[in-house]
Amino acid sequence: MYRRWPTMQNLVIAAAESRIGPLTGPDMGDFRAELRAVLAARMEAYRQPGIDRLLAGVIGAAAADGVVREAFHAYTQRVMSQTRHVLERGLARGDVRPDADLAAATTLVASSLVFRIVAEQRMPDEALVESVTDLIGTAVGVQ
């Protein structure tokens, strides 16, 4: 095991990336529609059997003594990249306010689903997707 993955953290991250996979989102011409699509795709990925334990394992491995924080940071950046891309595309189109904190919005989008599944121990659902889309849309969107 440690020949391929030098640490437990690397193993858990590789498992998460393998099971959950990357997200892609088409340019739909509206950041809210794109955000909803990203959230819905992530929700479906997180509803797979065992993903709750896998995500808890990723978080636990990130907090373990002696881990390399850069590996976890790189993983979270990959996970959040599609959301950030959606917000940046919205900014370029004028859908997102120029003064919006895109880093905070990206974190809120990603953490909402993970917190629901790991901490609340409930599956994310369409209502959560709609709520997060509306909340982020209101927070960063051009009114």
Short mmCIF file of C-alpha atoms in Angstrom, two decimals:
data_model
loop_
_atom_site.label_atom_id
_atom_site.label_comp_id
_atom_site.label_asym_id
_atom_site.label_seq_id
_atom_site.Cartn_x
_atom_site.Cartn_y
_atom_site.Cartn_z
CA MET A 1 0.00 0.00 0.00
CA TYR A 2 2.69 2.51 0.97
CA ARG A 3 4.64 1.84 -2.22
CA ARG A 4 1.92 3.51 -4.23
CA TRP A 5 0.70 6.01 -1.60
CA PRO A 6 3.42 7.24 0.75
CA THR A 7 0.95 8.23 3.49
CA MET A 8 -2.53 7.36 4.66
CA GLN A 9 -3.56 10.86 3.64
CA ASN A 10 -2.46 10.21 0.06
CA LEU A 11 -4.37 6.92 0.02
CA VAL A 12 -7.59 8.51 1.28
CA ILE A 13 -7.32 11.41 -1.16
CA ALA A 14 -6.72 8.99 -4.05
CA ALA A 15 -9.76 6.95 -2.98
CA ALA A 16 -11.93 10.06 -2.81
CA GLU A 17 -10.79 11.26 -6.22
CA SER A 18 -11.36 7.82 -7.69
CA ARG A 19 -14.86 7.36 -6.24
CA ILE A 20 -16.17 10.92 -6.55
CA GLY A 21 -14.29 12.07 -9.62
CA PRO A 22 -13.92 15.52 -11.14
CA LEU A 23 -16.81 17.77 -12.04
CA THR A 24 -17.33 19.55 -15.29
CA GLY A 25 -19.96 22.12 -16.04
CA PRO A 26 -21.01 23.62 -19.31
CA ASP A 27 -21.34 27.35 -19.84
CA MET A 28 -25.11 27.82 -19.50
CA GLY A 29 -24.99 31.60 -19.75
CA ASP A 30 -26.08 32.13 -16.13
CA PHE A 31 -23.94 31.54 -13.06
CA ARG A 32 -26.94 30.51 -10.93
CA ALA A 33 -27.92 27.77 -13.37
CA GLU A 34 -24.30 26.63 -13.57
CA LEU A 35 -23.93 26.70 -9.79
CA ARG A 36 -27.11 24.64 -9.41
CA ALA A 37 -25.75 22.12 -11.93
CA VAL A 38 -22.42 21.84 -10.07
CA LEU A 39 -24.19 21.39 -6.73
CA ALA A 40 -26.60 18.82 -8.17
CA ALA A 41 -23.74 16.82 -9.69
CA ARG A 42 -21.77 16.92 -6.44
CA MET A 43 -24.93 15.93 -4.50
CA GLU A 44 -25.38 12.87 -6.71
CA ALA A 45 -21.73 11.90 -6.29
CA TYR A 46 -21.97 12.27 -2.51
CA ARG A 47 -25.11 10.14 -2.31
CA GLN A 48 -23.22 7.03 -3.45
CA PRO A 49 -22.93 4.30 -0.82
CA GLY A 50 -19.91 4.76 1.43
CA ILE A 51 -19.06 8.30 0.34
CA ASP A 52 -20.05 9.65 3.75
CA ARG A 53 -17.39 7.51 5.42
CA LEU A 54 -14.87 8.32 2.71
CA LEU A 55 -15.35 12.08 3.17
CA ALA A 56 -15.08 11.69 6.95
CA GLY A 57 -11.85 9.77 6.33
CA VAL A 58 -10.47 12.55 4.15
CA ILE A 59 -11.20 15.11 6.86
CA GLY A 60 -9.73 12.87 9.55
CA ALA A 61 -6.61 12.20 7.52
CA ALA A 62 -6.15 15.93 6.94
CA ALA A 63 -6.20 16.56 10.69
CA ALA A 64 -3.81 13.75 11.63
CA ASP A 65 -0.46 14.54 13.19
CA GLY A 66 2.44 14.79 10.79
CA VAL A 67 0.46 15.07 7.58
CA VAL A 68 1.59 17.18 4.69
CA ARG A 69 -0.95 19.99 4.54
CA GLU A 70 -0.11 20.76 0.93
CA ALA A 71 -1.59 17.45 -0.27
CA PHE A 72 -4.93 18.17 1.36
CA HIS A 73 -4.88 21.79 0.18
CA ALA A 74 -4.22 20.65 -3.39
CA TYR A 75 -7.09 18.15 -3.14
CA THR A 76 -9.54 20.76 -1.85
CA GLN A 77 -8.50 23.16 -4.59
CA ARG A 78 -9.24 20.47 -7.19
CA VAL A 79 -12.63 19.75 -5.59
CA MET A 80 -13.58 23.42 -5.51
CA SER A 81 -12.16 24.36 -8.92
CA GLN A 82 -15.39 23.93 -10.87
CA THR A 83 -17.35 26.12 -8.47
CA ARG A 84 -14.65 28.76 -8.63
CA HIS A 85 -14.68 28.52 -12.43
CA VAL A 86 -18.47 29.04 -12.47
CA LEU A 87 -18.13 32.14 -10.28
CA GLU A 88 -15.24 33.52 -12.33
CA ARG A 89 -17.22 32.96 -15.54
CA GLY A 90 -20.15 34.79 -13.93
CA LEU A 91 -17.84 37.63 -12.98
CA ALA A 92 -16.60 37.90 -16.56
CA ARG A 93 -20.20 37.93 -17.87
CA GLY A 94 -21.32 40.50 -15.31
CA ASP A 95 -23.58 38.07 -13.39
CA VAL A 96 -21.36 38.20 -10.29
CA ARG A 97 -20.50 41.41 -8.45
CA PRO A 98 -16.89 42.55 -8.94
CA ASP A 99 -16.45 42.99 -5.18
CA ALA A 100 -17.70 39.47 -4.36
CA ASP A 101 -15.40 37.30 -2.27
CA LEU A 102 -15.12 34.35 -4.64
CA ALA A 103 -12.88 32.36 -2.30
CA ALA A 104 -15.44 32.56 0.53
CA ALA A 105 -18.34 31.75 -1.80
CA THR A 106 -16.47 28.75 -3.19
CA THR A 107 -15.76 27.47 0.32
CA LEU A 108 -19.41 27.90 1.34
CA VAL A 109 -20.63 25.95 -1.68
CA ALA A 110 -18.24 23.04 -1.09
CA SER A 111 -18.64 22.94 2.67
CA SER A 112 -22.43 22.95 2.65
CA LEU A 113 -22.67 19.48 1.12
CA VAL A 114 -19.76 18.03 3.07
CA PHE A 115 -21.08 19.36 6.39
CA ARG A 116 -24.54 17.97 5.63
CA ILE A 117 -23.24 14.48 4.94
CA VAL A 118 -20.40 14.22 7.49
CA ALA A 119 -21.47 16.36 10.46
CA GLU A 120 -25.26 16.25 10.21
CA GLN A 121 -25.16 12.66 8.92
CA ARG A 122 -27.92 13.36 6.43
CA MET A 123 -27.81 12.97 2.69
CA PRO A 124 -27.73 16.21 0.74
CA ASP A 125 -30.93 16.70 -1.23
CA GLU A 126 -32.47 18.94 -3.86
CA ALA A 127 -33.76 21.34 -1.19
CA LEU A 128 -30.20 21.93 0.02
CA VAL A 129 -29.02 22.43 -3.56
CA GLU A 130 -31.74 25.03 -4.14
CA SER A 131 -31.08 26.78 -0.81
CA VAL A 132 -27.33 27.02 -1.37
CA THR A 133 -27.86 28.21 -4.94
CA ASP A 134 -30.27 30.91 -3.74
CA LEU A 135 -28.06 31.97 -0.82
CA ILE A 136 -24.87 32.20 -2.89
CA GLY A 137 -26.77 33.80 -5.77
CA THR A 138 -28.09 36.49 -3.45
CA ALA A 139 -24.72 36.99 -1.76
CA VAL A 140 -22.57 37.42 -4.87
CA GLY A 141 -24.97 37.98 -7.76
CA VAL A 142 -25.71 41.25 -9.46
CA GLN A 143 -29.18 42.24 -8.30
#
